[in-house]
Structure formats: structure tokens, C-alpha cells
Coordinates of C-alpha atoms in Angstrom, one line a residue:
X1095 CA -22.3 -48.5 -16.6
X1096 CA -18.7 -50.2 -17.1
X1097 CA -17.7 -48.0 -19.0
X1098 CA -18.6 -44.1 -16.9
X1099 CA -17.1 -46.0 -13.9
X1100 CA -13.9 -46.3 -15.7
X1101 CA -13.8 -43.2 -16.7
X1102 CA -14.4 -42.1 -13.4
X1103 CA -11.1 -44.6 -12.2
X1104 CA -8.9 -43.2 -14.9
X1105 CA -9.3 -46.8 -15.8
X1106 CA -9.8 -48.9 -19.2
X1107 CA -12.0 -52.5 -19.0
X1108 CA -8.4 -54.3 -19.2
X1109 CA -7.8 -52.7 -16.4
X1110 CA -4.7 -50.8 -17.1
X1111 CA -4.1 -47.1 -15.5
X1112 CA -3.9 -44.5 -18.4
X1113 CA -0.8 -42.9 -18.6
X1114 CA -0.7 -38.7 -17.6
X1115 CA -0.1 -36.6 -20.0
X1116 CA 3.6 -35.9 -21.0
X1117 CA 4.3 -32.2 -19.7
X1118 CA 7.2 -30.6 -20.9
X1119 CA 9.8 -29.7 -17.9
X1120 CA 10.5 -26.2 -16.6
X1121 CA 13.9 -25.0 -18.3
X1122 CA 16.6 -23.7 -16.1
X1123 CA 15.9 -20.6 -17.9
X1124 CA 12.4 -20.9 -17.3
X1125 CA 13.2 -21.4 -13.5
X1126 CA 15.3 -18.3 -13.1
X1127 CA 13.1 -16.3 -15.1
X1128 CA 10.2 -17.0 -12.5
X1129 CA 12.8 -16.5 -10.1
X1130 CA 14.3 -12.8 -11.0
X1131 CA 10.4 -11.6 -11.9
X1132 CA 9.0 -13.0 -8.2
X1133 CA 12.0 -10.9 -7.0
X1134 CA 11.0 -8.2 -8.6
X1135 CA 7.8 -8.0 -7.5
X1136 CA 8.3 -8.2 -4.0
X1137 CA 10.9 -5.8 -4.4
X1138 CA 8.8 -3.1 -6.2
X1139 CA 5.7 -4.2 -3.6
X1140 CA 7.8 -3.4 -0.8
X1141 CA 8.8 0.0 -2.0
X1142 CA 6.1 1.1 -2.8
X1143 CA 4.8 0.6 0.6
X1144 CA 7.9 1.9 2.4
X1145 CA 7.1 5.1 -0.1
X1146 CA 3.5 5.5 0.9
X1147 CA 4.5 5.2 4.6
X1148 CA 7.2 7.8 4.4
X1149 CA 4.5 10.0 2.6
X1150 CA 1.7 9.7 4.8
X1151 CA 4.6 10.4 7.7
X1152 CA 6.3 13.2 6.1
X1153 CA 2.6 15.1 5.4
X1154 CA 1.4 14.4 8.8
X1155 CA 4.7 16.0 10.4
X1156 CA 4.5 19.0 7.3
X1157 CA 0.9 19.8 8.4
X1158 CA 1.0 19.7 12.1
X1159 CA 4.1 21.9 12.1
X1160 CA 2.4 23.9 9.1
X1161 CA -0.5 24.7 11.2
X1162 CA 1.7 25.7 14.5
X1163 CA 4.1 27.7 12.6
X1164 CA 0.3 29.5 11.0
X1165 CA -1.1 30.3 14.1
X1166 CA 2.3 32.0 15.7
X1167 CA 1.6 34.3 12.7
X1168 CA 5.5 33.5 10.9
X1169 CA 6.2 32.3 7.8
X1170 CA 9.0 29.6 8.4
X1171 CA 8.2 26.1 8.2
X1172 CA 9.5 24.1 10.7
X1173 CA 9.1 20.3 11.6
X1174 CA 9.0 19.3 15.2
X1175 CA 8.7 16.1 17.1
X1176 CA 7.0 17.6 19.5
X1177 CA 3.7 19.8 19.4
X1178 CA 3.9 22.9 22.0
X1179 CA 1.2 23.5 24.6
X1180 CA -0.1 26.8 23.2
X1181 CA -0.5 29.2 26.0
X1182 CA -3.1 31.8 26.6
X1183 CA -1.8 34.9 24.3
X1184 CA -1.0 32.2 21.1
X1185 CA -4.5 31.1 20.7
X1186 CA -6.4 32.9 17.8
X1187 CA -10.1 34.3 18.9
X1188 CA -12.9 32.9 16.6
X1189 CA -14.4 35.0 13.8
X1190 CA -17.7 35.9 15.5
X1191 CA -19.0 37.5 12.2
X1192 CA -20.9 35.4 9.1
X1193 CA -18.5 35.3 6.6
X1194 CA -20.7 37.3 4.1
X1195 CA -20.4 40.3 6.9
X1196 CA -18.4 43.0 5.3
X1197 CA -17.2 46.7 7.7
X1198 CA -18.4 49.4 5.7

């Protein structure tokens, strides 16, 4: 019983504290190693979120302005800021035939 509560203390029967094991210290090297790859982590991390949010921005503003230049019937592609209100002769009147329905 002695001898599991010692080993529980980190402890012998004489009483003594066993020593911790010797760990070899971090180089300099080792240090700015850590260093420059932490660094580059964050760095690429941070990109590639500033990429993804330009992305997601850049197609949001493509389609919206997509779509308004499609239903004015031209071709140029144009980014605005700003959606239009559409007025009465812009807006496109709905396909009221299946789309199987075919004008002989």
C-alpha cells in the first residue's frame, strides 16, 4: 500500500522527489522555425478568406447585374451598386404555355 501511494506522490519510501525527466531545450532555430510556419499559416488562413469573400461579393454583384442587363434584352454586362426599380414596360410576361407546348 506504501508503495502505490508513492507512486501516486512521485515519491520513493526515503522520501525523496524523483527528478523530471531531462527535456532537451527548444533551439533558437527551432524557435524561429515555429515562428516563420505560425506566420505562415495565419497568413495563408487569412487570404484565403479575404479570397472567398471577394468571390462570393464579386458573383453576387456579376449575377444581380447579369440578370438586370437579361431582362432589358442587351447583351452588355454591367455592375451596379444599385438595382433599378423596373417599371411597367421592363417587366417580362410569364410563359403561360407547358413547356412541352410546341406552335405548329
Amino acid at each position: 500500500m506504501r508503495k502505490i501511494q508513492d507512486l501516486l506522490n512521485g515519491t520513493s519510501s526515503k522520501s525523496r522527489q524523483i527528478p523530471p525527466p531531462s527535456v532537451p531545450e527548444m533551439t533558437s532555430l527551432h524557435h524561429a522555425w515555429e515562428a516563420m510556419m505560425r506566420m505562415m499559416m495565419a497568413t495563408m488562413m487569412m487570404a484565403t478568406m479575404m479570397m472567398a469573400t471577394m468571390m462570393l461579393a464579386m458573383l453576387a454583384l456579376v449575377r444581380r447585374a447579369y440578370f438586370l442587363a437579361d431582362a432589358k434584352g442587351q447583351q452588355t454586362l454591367v455592375l451596379m451598386a444599385e438595382a433599378p426599380q423596373p417599371s411597367s414596360k421592363d417587366t417580362i410576361k410569364p410563359n403561360t404555355h407547358p413547356p412541352h407546348y410546341v406552335k405548329k
